[in-house]
Amino acid sequence: MNYWLLKSEPDVFSLDDLEAAGRRGTGWDGVRNYQARNMLRDGMRKGDLAFFYHSGCEIPGIAGIMEVASASRPDATQFDPSDHHHDPDSDPDDPRWFLVDVRFKRRLRRFVSLEELRGHRPLAGMQLLKRGNRLSVTPVSKKHWNYILKLEQKKT
DNA sequence: GCCAACGTTGGC
DNA sequence: GCCAACGTTGGC
């Protein structure tokens, strides 16, 4: 099993929205970056776990945990002209963009902010914390994953 | 293949 | 709103 971190702007799609989607979950659509696409398409497996990270908001950070609920499949929004993520250059016979289904697992016991993550030297290697990182899908090592789960338990 | 111009992300 | 960092595009 592998671990991941997926970013979303809570104004667009938040952990609450994912929880509201229930057991069926939802497709993690709209990823339009090749590196992120490759991880979605080739790296993620059903049963993997991922942190739900809130970006582009007042206090960015990790809000919860979700589960990868399917293998990757083509992202239908790329073929929908009315969709913001429409890609007219993508060939239906050879789709360019993929998604996985995700489902809500749980909220963290407390929100762990980006600022807090940056304060922990053992997490320094996390791709999320590297300078200039903008990838919306990044792998998380087991070591970092477990460290954050311990952080979650700590009182502030 | 290089690189300038432009677009996007995302923290601050 | 600003801006650093990075990705993409397209002319050459």
Coordinates of N, CA, C and O (backbone and C1' of nucleotides) in Angstrom, one line a residue:
Chain A
M1 N 0.8 -1.2 0.0 CA 0.0 0.0 0.0 C 0.9 1.3 0.0 O 1.9 1.3 0.7
N2 N 0.4 2.2 -0.8 CA 1.2 3.5 -0.8 C 0.3 4.6 -0.3 O -0.9 4.6 -0.1
Y3 N 1.1 5.7 0.1 CA 0.5 6.9 0.7 C 0.7 8.1 -0.2 O 1.7 8.2 -0.9
W4 N -0.3 9.0 -0.1 CA -0.3 10.2 -1.0 C -0.8 11.4 -0.3 O -1.4 11.3 0.8
L5 N -0.6 12.5 -1.0 CA -1.2 13.8 -0.5 C -1.8 14.4 -1.7 O -1.2 14.6 -2.7
L6 N -3.1 14.7 -1.6 CA -3.9 15.4 -2.7 C -4.3 16.7 -2.2 O -4.9 16.9 -1.1
K7 N -4.1 17.7 -3.1 CA -4.5 19.1 -2.7 C -5.8 19.4 -3.4 O -6.1 19.0 -4.5
S8 N -6.6 20.2 -2.6 CA -7.8 20.8 -3.2 C -8.1 22.1 -2.5 O -7.8 22.3 -1.3
E9 N -8.6 23.0 -3.3 CA -9.0 24.3 -2.7 C -10.4 24.1 -2.1 O -11.3 23.7 -2.7
P10 N -10.5 24.3 -0.7 CA -11.7 24.0 -0.1 C -12.9 24.8 -0.6 O -14.1 24.3 -0.5
D11 N -12.7 26.0 -1.2 CA -13.8 26.7 -1.8 C -14.4 26.0 -3.0 O -15.5 26.2 -3.3
V12 N -13.6 25.2 -3.6 CA -14.0 24.4 -4.8 C -14.5 23.0 -4.3 O -15.6 22.6 -4.7
F13 N -13.6 22.3 -3.6 CA -14.0 21.0 -3.1 C -13.3 20.7 -1.8 O -12.0 20.6 -1.8
S14 N -14.0 20.6 -0.7 CA -13.4 20.5 0.6 C -13.5 19.1 1.1 O -14.3 18.2 0.6
L15 N -12.9 18.8 2.3 CA -13.1 17.5 2.9 C -14.5 17.3 3.3 O -15.0 16.2 3.2
D16 N -15.2 18.4 3.7 CA -16.7 18.2 4.0 C -17.4 17.8 2.8 O -18.3 16.9 2.9
D17 N -17.1 18.3 1.6 CA -17.7 17.9 0.4 C -17.5 16.4 0.1 O -18.4 15.7 -0.3
L18 N -16.3 15.9 0.4 CA -16.0 14.5 0.2 C -16.8 13.7 1.1 O -17.3 12.6 0.8
E19 N -16.8 14.1 2.4 CA -17.6 13.4 3.4 C -19.1 13.3 2.9 O -19.7 12.2 3.0
A20 N -19.6 14.4 2.4 CA -21.0 14.4 1.9 C -21.2 13.4 0.8 O -22.3 13.0 0.5
A21 N -20.1 13.1 0.0 CA -20.3 12.2 -1.1 C -20.5 10.7 -0.6 O -20.8 9.9 -1.4
G22 N -20.2 10.5 0.7 CA -20.5 9.2 1.3 C -19.6 8.1 0.8 O -18.5 8.2 0.3
R23 N -20.2 6.9 0.9 CA -19.5 5.6 0.6 C -19.1 5.5 -0.9 O -18.1 4.9 -1.2
R24 N -19.9 6.1 -1.7 CA -19.6 6.1 -3.1 C -18.4 6.9 -3.5 O -17.8 6.6 -4.5
G25 N -18.1 7.9 -2.7 CA -17.0 8.8 -3.0 C -17.2 9.6 -4.3 O -18.3 9.8 -4.7
T26 N -16.1 10.0 -4.9 CA -16.2 10.8 -6.0 C -14.9 10.7 -6.9 O -13.9 10.2 -6.3
G27 N -15.0 11.0 -8.1 CA -13.8 11.0 -9.0 C -13.0 12.3 -8.7 O -13.5 13.4 -8.6
W28 N -11.7 12.0 -8.5 CA -10.8 13.2 -8.2 C -10.4 13.8 -9.6 O -9.3 13.5 -10.1
D29 N -11.3 14.6 -10.1 CA -11.1 15.0 -11.5 C -10.4 16.4 -11.6 O -10.1 17.0 -10.6
G30 N -10.1 16.8 -12.8 CA -9.5 18.1 -13.0 C -8.0 18.2 -12.9 O -7.5 19.3 -13.1
V31 N -7.3 17.1 -12.7 CA -5.9 17.2 -12.6 C -5.3 17.4 -14.0 O -5.6 16.5 -14.9
R32 N -4.6 18.5 -14.3 CA -4.1 18.8 -15.6 C -2.6 19.1 -15.6 O -2.2 20.1 -16.1
N33 N -1.9 18.2 -15.0 CA -0.4 18.4 -14.9 C 0.1 17.0 -15.1 O -0.4 16.0 -14.5
Y34 N 1.1 16.9 -16.0 CA 1.6 15.6 -16.4 C 2.2 14.7 -15.3 O 2.0 13.5 -15.2
Q35 N 3.0 15.4 -14.5 CA 3.6 14.7 -13.4 C 2.5 14.1 -12.4 O 2.6 13.0 -12.0
A36 N 1.5 15.0 -12.1 CA 0.5 14.5 -11.2 C -0.4 13.4 -11.9 O -0.8 12.4 -11.3
R37 N -0.6 13.6 -13.2 CA -1.3 12.6 -14.0 C -0.6 11.3 -13.9 O -1.3 10.2 -13.7
N38 N 0.7 11.3 -14.1 CA 1.4 10.0 -14.1 C 1.3 9.3 -12.7 O 1.2 8.1 -12.7
M39 N 1.3 10.1 -11.7 CA 1.1 9.4 -10.3 C -0.3 8.9 -10.2 O -0.5 7.8 -9.6
L40 N -1.3 9.6 -10.6 CA -2.7 9.1 -10.6 C -2.8 7.9 -11.4 O -3.4 6.9 -11.0
R41 N -2.3 7.9 -12.6 CA -2.5 6.9 -13.6 C -1.7 5.6 -13.3 O -2.2 4.5 -13.4
D42 N -0.5 5.8 -12.9 CA 0.5 4.7 -12.8 C 0.8 4.3 -11.4 O 1.3 3.2 -11.2
G43 N 0.7 5.2 -10.5 CA 1.2 5.0 -9.1 C 0.1 4.6 -8.1 O 0.3 3.8 -7.3
M44 N -1.1 5.1 -8.3 CA -2.1 4.9 -7.3 C -2.9 3.6 -7.5 O -3.2 3.2 -8.6
R45 N -3.1 2.9 -6.3 CA -3.8 1.6 -6.4 C -5.0 1.7 -5.4 O -5.0 2.4 -4.4
K46 N -6.0 0.9 -5.8 CA -7.2 0.8 -4.9 C -6.7 0.4 -3.5 O -5.9 -0.5 -3.4
G47 N -7.2 1.1 -2.5 CA -6.8 0.8 -1.1 C -5.7 1.7 -0.6 O -5.5 1.7 0.6
D48 N -5.0 2.4 -1.5 CA -4.0 3.4 -1.0 C -4.8 4.4 -0.2 O -6.0 4.7 -0.3
L49 N -4.0 5.1 0.7 CA -4.5 6.2 1.5 C -3.9 7.5 1.2 O -2.7 7.5 0.7
A50 N -4.7 8.6 1.3 CA -4.1 9.9 1.0 C -4.6 11.0 2.0 O -5.7 10.9 2.4
F51 N -3.7 11.9 2.3 CA -4.1 13.0 3.0 C -4.9 14.0 2.1 O -4.5 14.2 1.0
F52 N -5.9 14.6 2.7 CA -6.7 15.6 2.0 C -6.1 16.9 2.5 O -6.3 17.3 3.6
Y53 N -5.5 17.6 1.6 CA -4.8 18.9 1.9 C -5.6 20.1 1.4 O -6.0 20.1 0.2
H54 N -5.8 21.1 2.2 CA -6.5 22.3 1.8 C -5.5 23.3 1.4 O -4.7 23.7 2.2
S55 N -5.6 23.7 0.1 CA -4.7 24.7 -0.4 C -5.4 26.0 -0.8 O -6.7 26.0 -0.9
G56 N -4.7 27.1 -1.1 CA -5.3 28.3 -1.6 C -6.3 28.9 -0.7 O -7.3 29.5 -1.1
C57 N -6.1 28.7 0.6 CA -7.1 29.2 1.6 C -6.4 29.9 2.7 O -5.1 29.9 2.7
E58 N -7.1 30.4 3.7 CA -6.5 31.2 4.7 C -5.4 30.4 5.5 O -4.4 30.9 5.7
I59 N -5.8 29.2 5.9 CA -4.8 28.4 6.6 C -4.7 27.0 5.9 O -5.5 26.1 6.0
P60 N -3.6 26.9 5.0 CA -3.4 25.7 4.3 C -2.9 24.6 5.2 O -2.2 24.9 6.2
G61 N -3.3 23.4 4.9 CA -2.9 22.2 5.7 C -3.7 21.0 5.5 O -4.6 20.9 4.6
I62 N -3.4 20.0 6.3 CA -4.0 18.7 6.1 C -5.3 18.6 7.0 O -5.2 18.8 8.2
A63 N -6.4 18.2 6.4 CA -7.6 18.2 7.1 C -8.1 16.8 7.4 O -8.8 16.6 8.4
G64 N -7.7 15.9 6.5 CA -8.3 14.5 6.8 C -7.6 13.5 5.9 O -6.6 13.7 5.3
I65 N -8.2 12.3 5.9 CA -7.7 11.1 5.2 C -8.8 10.5 4.3 O -9.9 10.4 4.7
M66 N -8.4 10.2 3.1 CA -9.3 9.5 2.2 C -8.6 8.3 1.7 O -7.4 8.1 1.8
E67 N -9.5 7.5 1.0 CA -9.0 6.2 0.6 C -9.2 6.1 -1.0 O -10.2 6.6 -1.5
V68 N -8.2 5.6 -1.6 CA -8.3 5.4 -3.1 C -9.3 4.3 -3.3 O -9.0 3.2 -2.9
A69 N -10.4 4.5 -4.0 CA -11.5 3.6 -4.1 C -11.5 2.9 -5.5 O -12.4 2.0 -5.7
S70 N -10.7 3.2 -6.4 CA -10.7 2.5 -7.7 C -9.3 2.6 -8.3 O -8.4 3.4 -7.9
A71 N -9.1 1.8 -9.4 CA -7.9 2.0 -10.2 C -8.1 3.3 -11.0 O -9.3 3.9 -11.0
S72 N -7.1 3.8 -11.7 CA -7.3 5.0 -12.5 C -8.1 4.7 -13.7 O -8.2 3.6 -14.3
R73 N -8.8 5.8 -14.2 CA -9.6 5.7 -15.4 C -9.6 7.1 -16.0 O -9.4 8.1 -15.3
P74 N -10.0 7.2 -17.3 CA -10.0 8.5 -18.0 C -10.9 9.5 -17.3 O -12.0 9.1 -16.8
D75 N -10.5 10.7 -17.2 CA -11.3 11.8 -16.5 C -12.2 12.3 -17.6 O -11.8 13.0 -18.6
A76 N -13.5 12.1 -17.4 CA -14.5 12.4 -18.4 C -14.6 13.9 -18.6 O -15.0 14.4 -19.7
T77 N -14.2 14.7 -17.7 CA -14.3 16.2 -17.8 C -13.5 16.7 -19.0 O -13.8 17.8 -19.5
Q78 N -12.4 16.0 -19.4 CA -11.6 16.5 -20.5 C -12.3 16.5 -21.8 O -11.9 17.2 -22.7
F79 N -13.4 15.7 -21.9 CA -14.2 15.7 -23.2 C -15.4 16.5 -23.2 O -16.2 16.4 -24.1
D80 N -15.7 17.2 -22.1 CA -16.9 18.0 -21.9 C -16.6 19.5 -22.2 O -16.0 20.2 -21.4
P81 N -17.1 19.9 -23.3 CA -16.8 21.3 -23.7 C -17.3 22.4 -22.7 O -16.7 23.5 -22.7
S82 N -18.3 22.0 -21.9 CA -18.8 23.0 -21.0 C -18.0 22.9 -19.7 O -18.3 23.8 -18.8
D83 N -17.1 22.0 -19.5 CA -16.4 21.9 -18.3 C -15.2 22.8 -18.3 O -14.5 22.9 -19.3
H84 N -14.9 23.3 -17.1 CA -13.7 24.2 -17.0 C -12.4 23.5 -17.3 O -11.4 24.1 -17.8
H85 N -12.4 22.2 -17.2 CA -11.2 21.4 -17.4 C -11.2 20.7 -18.8 O -10.4 19.8 -19.0
H86 N -12.1 21.2 -19.6 CA -12.2 20.6 -21.0 C -10.8 20.7 -21.7 O -10.1 21.8 -21.6
D87 N -10.4 19.6 -22.4 CA -9.2 19.7 -23.2 C -9.5 19.2 -24.6 O -9.5 18.0 -24.9
P88 N -9.6 20.2 -25.5 CA -10.0 19.9 -26.9 C -9.0 19.1 -27.6 O -9.3 18.4 -28.6
D89 N -7.8 19.0 -27.1 CA -6.7 18.3 -27.8 C -6.6 16.8 -27.4 O -5.8 16.1 -27.9
S90 N -7.4 16.5 -26.4 CA -7.3 15.1 -25.9 C -8.1 14.2 -26.8 O -9.3 14.5 -27.1
D91 N -7.5 13.0 -27.2 CA -8.1 12.1 -28.1 C -8.9 11.0 -27.3 O -8.3 10.3 -26.5
P92 N -10.2 10.9 -27.5 CA -11.0 9.9 -26.8 C -10.5 8.5 -26.9 O -10.7 7.7 -26.0
D93 N -9.8 8.2 -28.0 CA -9.2 6.9 -28.1 C -7.9 6.7 -27.4 O -7.3 5.7 -27.3
D94 N -7.4 7.9 -27.0 CA -6.1 7.9 -26.2 C -6.1 9.0 -25.2 O -5.4 10.0 -25.4
P95 N -6.9 8.9 -24.2 CA -7.1 10.0 -23.3 C -5.8 10.5 -22.6 O -5.0 9.7 -22.3
R96 N -5.8 11.8 -22.4 CA -4.6 12.4 -21.9 C -4.7 12.4 -20.3 O -3.7 12.3 -19.7
W97 N -5.9 12.6 -19.8 CA -6.1 12.9 -18.3 C -6.8 11.8 -17.6 O -7.8 11.3 -18.2
F98 N -6.3 11.4 -16.5 CA -6.9 10.3 -15.7 C -7.3 10.8 -14.3 O -6.9 11.9 -13.8
L99 N -8.1 10.0 -13.7 CA -8.5 10.2 -12.3 C -8.6 8.9 -11.5 O -8.6 7.8 -12.1
V100 N -8.7 9.0 -10.2 CA -9.1 7.8 -9.4 C -10.3 8.2 -8.6 O -10.5 9.4 -8.4
D101 N -11.0 7.2 -8.2 CA -12.1 7.5 -7.3 C -11.5 7.6 -5.9 O -10.7 6.8 -5.5
V102 N -12.1 8.5 -5.1 CA -11.6 8.6 -3.7 C -12.9 8.6 -2.8 O -14.0 9.0 -3.2
R103 N -12.7 8.1 -1.6 CA -13.8 8.2 -0.6 C -13.3 8.6 0.8 O -12.1 8.4 1.1
F104 N -14.2 9.4 1.4 CA -13.8 9.9 2.8 C -13.5 8.8 3.7 O -14.2 7.8 3.8
K105 N -12.4 9.0 4.5 CA -12.1 8.0 5.5 C -12.4 8.6 6.9 O -13.2 8.1 7.6
R106 N -11.6 9.6 7.2 CA -11.9 10.3 8.4 C -11.2 11.7 8.4 O -10.3 12.0 7.6
R107 N -11.7 12.5 9.3 CA -11.1 13.8 9.6 C -9.9 13.6 10.5 O -9.9 12.6 11.3
L108 N -8.9 14.4 10.4 CA -7.8 14.3 11.4 C -8.4 14.8 12.8 O -9.4 15.6 12.8
R109 N -7.8 14.3 13.8 CA -8.3 14.8 15.2 C -8.2 16.3 15.3 O -9.0 16.9 16.1
R110 N -7.2 16.8 14.7 CA -7.1 18.3 14.6 C -6.5 18.6 13.3 O -5.7 17.8 12.7
F111 N -6.8 19.8 12.8 CA -6.2 20.3 11.5 C -4.7 20.5 11.7 O -4.3 21.1 12.7
V112 N -3.9 20.0 10.8 CA -2.4 20.1 10.9 C -2.0 21.1 9.8 O -2.0 20.7 8.6
S113 N -1.6 22.3 10.1 CA -1.4 23.3 9.2 C 0.0 23.1 8.5 O 0.9 22.5 9.0
L114 N 0.1 23.8 7.3 CA 1.4 23.8 6.6 C 2.5 24.4 7.5 O 3.6 23.8 7.5
E115 N 2.1 25.4 8.2 CA 3.1 26.1 9.1 C 3.6 25.1 10.1 O 4.8 25.0 10.4
E116 N 2.7 24.3 10.7 CA 3.2 23.3 11.7 C 4.0 22.2 11.0 O 5.1 21.9 11.6
L117 N 3.6 21.8 9.8 CA 4.4 20.7 9.2 C 5.9 21.2 8.9 O 6.8 20.5 9.1
R118 N 6.0 22.5 8.5 CA 7.3 23.1 8.3 C 8.2 23.1 9.5 O 9.4 23.2 9.4
G119 N 7.5 23.1 10.7 CA 8.3 23.2 11.9 C 8.9 21.9 12.4 O 9.6 21.9 13.4
H120 N 8.7 20.8 11.6 CA 9.2 19.5 12.1 C 10.3 19.0 11.1 O 10.0 18.6 10.0
R121 N 11.5 19.0 11.7 CA 12.6 18.6 10.9 C 12.5 17.2 10.2 O 12.8 17.0 9.0
P122 N 11.9 16.2 10.9 CA 11.7 14.9 10.3 C 10.9 14.9 9.0 O 10.9 14.0 8.2
L123 N 10.1 16.0 8.8 CA 9.3 16.1 7.6 C 9.9 16.8 6.5 O 9.3 17.0 5.4
A124 N 11.1 17.3 6.7 CA 11.8 18.2 5.8 C 11.9 17.7 4.4 O 11.8 18.4 3.4
G125 N 11.9 16.3 4.2 CA 12.0 15.7 2.9 C 10.7 15.6 2.2 O 10.7 15.2 1.0
M126 N 9.6 15.9 2.8 CA 8.3 15.8 2.1 C 8.3 16.7 0.9 O 8.7 17.8 0.9
Q127 N 7.8 16.1 -0.2 CA 7.7 16.8 -1.4 C 6.8 18.1 -1.3 O 7.1 19.1 -1.9
L128 N 5.8 18.0 -0.5 CA 4.9 19.1 -0.2 C 5.7 20.3 0.3 O 5.4 21.5 0.0
L129 N 6.7 20.1 1.1 CA 7.4 21.2 1.7 C 8.6 21.7 0.9 O 9.3 22.6 1.3
K130 N 8.9 21.0 -0.2 CA 10.0 21.5 -1.0 C 9.7 22.8 -1.7 O 8.6 23.1 -2.0
R131 N 10.8 23.6 -1.8 CA 10.6 24.9 -2.4 C 10.0 24.9 -3.8 O 10.4 24.1 -4.6
G132 N 9.0 25.7 -4.0 CA 8.4 25.8 -5.3 C 7.5 24.7 -5.7 O 7.0 24.6 -6.8
N133 N 7.2 23.8 -4.7 CA 6.3 22.7 -5.0 C 4.9 23.2 -5.3 O 4.3 23.9 -4.6
R134 N 4.4 22.7 -6.5 CA 3.0 23.1 -6.8 C 2.2 21.8 -7.2 O 1.0 22.0 -7.5
L135 N 2.8 20.7 -7.2 CA 2.1 19.5 -7.6 C 0.9 19.2 -6.7 O 1.0 19.3 -5.4
S136 N -0.2 18.9 -7.3 CA -1.4 18.6 -6.5 C -1.5 17.2 -6.1 O -2.4 16.8 -5.3
V137 N -0.7 16.3 -6.6 CA -0.6 14.9 -6.2 C 0.8 14.6 -5.9 O 1.7 14.6 -6.8
T138 N 1.1 14.3 -4.6 CA 2.5 13.9 -4.3 C 2.5 12.6 -3.4 O 1.6 12.4 -2.6
P139 N 3.5 11.8 -3.6 CA 3.7 10.6 -2.8 C 4.1 11.0 -1.4 O 4.8 12.1 -1.2
V140 N 3.7 10.3 -0.4 CA 4.2 10.5 1.0 C 4.8 9.2 1.5 O 4.2 8.1 1.3
S141 N 6.0 9.3 2.0 CA 6.6 8.0 2.5 C 5.9 7.5 3.7 O 5.2 8.3 4.5
K142 N 6.1 6.2 4.0 CA 5.4 5.6 5.2 C 5.9 6.3 6.4 O 5.1 6.5 7.4
K143 N 7.2 6.6 6.4 CA 7.8 7.3 7.6 C 7.1 8.7 7.9 O 6.7 9.0 9.0
H144 N 6.9 9.4 6.8 CA 6.3 10.7 6.9 C 4.8 10.6 7.3 O 4.3 11.4 8.1
W145 N 4.2 9.6 6.7 CA 2.8 9.4 7.0 C 2.6 9.1 8.5 O 1.8 9.7 9.1
N146 N 3.4 8.2 9.0 CA 3.2 7.8 10.4 C 3.6 9.0 11.3 O 3.0 9.1 12.4
Y147 N 4.6 9.7 10.9 CA 5.0 10.9 11.7 C 3.8 11.9 11.9 O 3.5 12.4 12.9
I148 N 3.1 12.1 10.7 CA 2.0 13.0 10.8 C 0.8 12.5 11.6 O 0.1 13.2 12.3
L149 N 0.6 11.2 11.5 CA -0.4 10.6 12.3 C -0.1 10.7 13.8 O -1.0 10.8 14.7
K150 N 1.2 10.8 14.2 CA 1.5 11.0 15.6 C 1.3 12.5 15.9 O 0.8 12.8 17.0
L151 N 1.7 13.3 15.0 CA 1.5 14.8 15.2 C 0.1 15.1 15.5 O -0.2 15.9 16.4
E152 N -0.8 14.4 14.8 CA -2.2 14.6 14.9 C -2.7 14.4 16.4 O -3.7 15.0 16.8
Q153 N -2.0 13.5 17.1 CA -2.4 13.1 18.4 C -2.0 14.2 19.5 O -2.5 14.2 20.6
K154 N -1.0 15.0 19.1 CA -0.4 15.9 20.0 C -1.3 17.1 20.3 O -2.0 17.6 19.5
K155 N -1.3 17.5 21.6 CA -2.1 18.7 21.9 C -1.2 19.9 21.5 O 0.0 19.8 21.4
T156 N -1.9 21.0 21.2 CA -1.2 22.2 20.8 C -1.2 23.2 21.8 O -2.0 23.3 22.7
Chain B
dG1 P 16.4 17.6 -28.0 O5' 17.2 18.7 -28.9 C5' 18.5 19.0 -28.8 C4' 18.7 20.5 -28.6 C3' 18.3 21.0 -27.2 O3' 19.3 22.0 -26.8 C1' 17.0 22.1 -28.8
dC2 P 19.4 22.6 -25.4 O5' 19.0 24.1 -25.7 C5' 19.7 24.8 -26.7 C4' 19.1 26.2 -26.8 C3' 18.8 26.9 -25.5 O3' 19.3 28.2 -25.6 C1' 16.8 26.8 -26.9
dC3 P 19.5 29.1 -24.3 O5' 18.2 30.0 -24.3 C5' 17.9 30.8 -25.5 C4' 16.5 31.3 -25.3 C3' 16.1 31.8 -23.9 O3' 15.3 32.9 -24.0 C1' 14.5 30.3 -24.7
dA4 P 15.7 34.2 -23.2 O5' 14.6 35.3 -23.7 C5' 14.3 35.4 -25.1 C4' 12.8 35.5 -25.3 C3' 12.1 36.3 -24.2 O3' 11.1 37.2 -24.8 C1' 11.2 34.2 -24.3
dA5 P 10.3 38.3 -24.1 O5' 8.9 37.6 -24.0 C5' 8.3 37.1 -25.2 C4' 7.0 36.4 -24.9 C3' 6.1 37.1 -23.9 O3' 4.8 37.2 -24.4 C1' 6.5 34.9 -23.3
dC6 P 3.7 38.1 -23.6 O5' 2.8 37.0 -22.9 C5' 2.5 35.9 -23.7 C4' 2.0 34.7 -22.8 C3' 1.1 35.2 -21.7 O3' -0.1 34.5 -21.9 C1' 2.8 33.6 -21.0
dG7 P -1.3 34.8 -20.9 O5' -1.4 33.5 -20.0 C5' -1.5 32.2 -20.7 C4' -1.6 31.1 -19.7 C3' -2.5 31.4 -18.5 O3' -3.3 30.3 -18.2 C1' -0.3 31.0 -17.7
dT8 P -4.3 30.3 -17.0 O5' -3.5 29.5 -15.9 C5' -2.9 28.2 -16.2 C4' -2.3 27.7 -14.9 C3' -3.2 27.8 -13.7 O3' -3.2 26.5 -13.0 C1' -1.0 28.7 -13.3
dT9 P -4.1 26.3 -11.8 O5' -3.1 26.1 -10.6 C5' -1.9 25.3 -10.8 C4' -1.0 25.6 -9.6 C3' -1.6 25.6 -8.3 O3' -0.9 24.7 -7.5 C1' -0.3 27.5 -8.5
dG10 P -1.5 24.1 -6.1 O5' -1.1 25.2 -5.1 C5' 0.3 25.4 -4.8 C4' 0.5 26.6 -3.9 C3' -0.6 26.7 -2.9 O3' 0.1 27.1 -1.7 C1' -0.3 28.7 -4.0
dG11 P -0.5 26.7 -0.3 O5' 0.6 27.5 0.6 C5' 1.9 27.4 0.3 C4' 2.6 28.7 0.5 C3' 2.3 29.4 1.8 O3' 3.5 29.9 2.4 C1' 1.8 30.9 0.1
dC12 P 3.6 30.3 3.9 O5' 3.4 31.8 3.9 C5' 4.3 32.7 3.2 C4' 3.7 34.0 3.0 C3' 3.0 34.6 4.2 O3' 3.9 35.4 5.0 C1' 2.0 35.1 2.1
Chain C
dG1 P -7.4 42.3 -6.0 O5' -6.0 42.9 -6.1 C5' -5.6 43.8 -5.1 C4' -4.2 43.7 -4.8 C3' -3.3 43.4 -6.0 O3' -2.1 44.2 -5.8 C1' -3.0 41.7 -4.5
dC2 P -1.0 44.3 -7.0 O5' 0.1 43.3 -6.3 C5' 0.6 43.6 -5.0 C4' 1.7 42.6 -4.7 C3' 2.7 42.4 -5.8 O3' 4.0 42.5 -5.4 C1' 1.8 40.3 -5.0
dC3 P 5.2 42.6 -6.4 O5' 5.8 41.1 -6.3 C5' 6.0 40.5 -5.1 C4' 6.3 39.0 -5.3 C3' 7.1 38.7 -6.6 O3' 8.0 37.7 -6.3 C1' 5.2 37.4 -6.5
dA4 P 9.5 37.8 -6.8 O5' 10.1 36.4 -6.3 C5' 9.7 35.9 -5.0 C4' 9.5 34.4 -5.1 C3' 10.5 33.7 -6.1 O3' 10.9 32.5 -5.5 C1' 8.2 33.3 -6.8
dA5 P 12.0 31.6 -6.1 O5' 11.2 30.5 -6.8 C5' 10.3 29.7 -6.0 C4' 9.5 28.8 -6.9 C3' 10.4 28.1 -8.0 O3' 10.2 26.7 -7.8 C1' 8.4 29.1 -8.9
dC6 P 11.1 25.7 -8.6 O5' 10.2 25.2 -9.7 C5' 8.9 24.7 -9.4 C4' 7.9 24.8 -10.5 C3' 8.5 24.1 -11.8 O3' 7.8 22.9 -12.1 C1' 7.3 26.2 -12.2
dG7 P 8.1 22.0 -13.3 O5' 6.9 22.4 -14.3 C5' 5.5 22.3 -13.8 C4' 4.6 22.6 -15.0 C3' 5.0 21.9 -16.3 O3' 3.8 21.4 -16.9 C1' 4.9 24.3 -16.6
dT8 P 3.8 20.7 -18.3 O5' 3.5 21.9 -19.3 C5' 2.2 22.6 -19.1 C4' 2.1 23.6 -20.3 C3' 2.3 23.0 -21.7 O3' 1.2 23.4 -22.5 C1' 3.6 24.9 -21.4
dT9 P 1.1 22.8 -24.0 O5' 1.4 24.1 -24.8 C5' 0.9 25.4 -24.5 C4' 1.5 26.4 -25.3 C3' 1.8 26.0 -26.8 O3' 1.1 27.0 -27.6 C1' 3.7 26.9 -25.8
dG10 P 0.9 26.7 -29.2 O5' 2.1 27.5 -29.8 C5' 2.3 28.9 -29.4 C4' 3.6 29.3 -30.0 C3' 3.9 28.8 -31.4 O3' 4.5 29.8 -32.2 C1' 5.7 28.2 -30.0
dG11 P 4.4 29.8 -33.7 O5' 5.6 30.8 -34.1 C5' 5.8 32.0 -33.3 C4' 7.2 32.3 -33.2 C3' 8.0 32.2 -34.5 O3' 8.9 33.3 -34.7 C1' 9.0 30.8 -32.9
dC12 P 9.5 33.7 -36.1 O5' 10.9 33.0 -36.0 C5' 11.9 33.5 -35.1 C4' 13.0 32.5 -35.0 C3' 13.5 31.8 -36.3 O3' 14.5 32.6 -36.8 C1' 13.4 30.3 -34.5

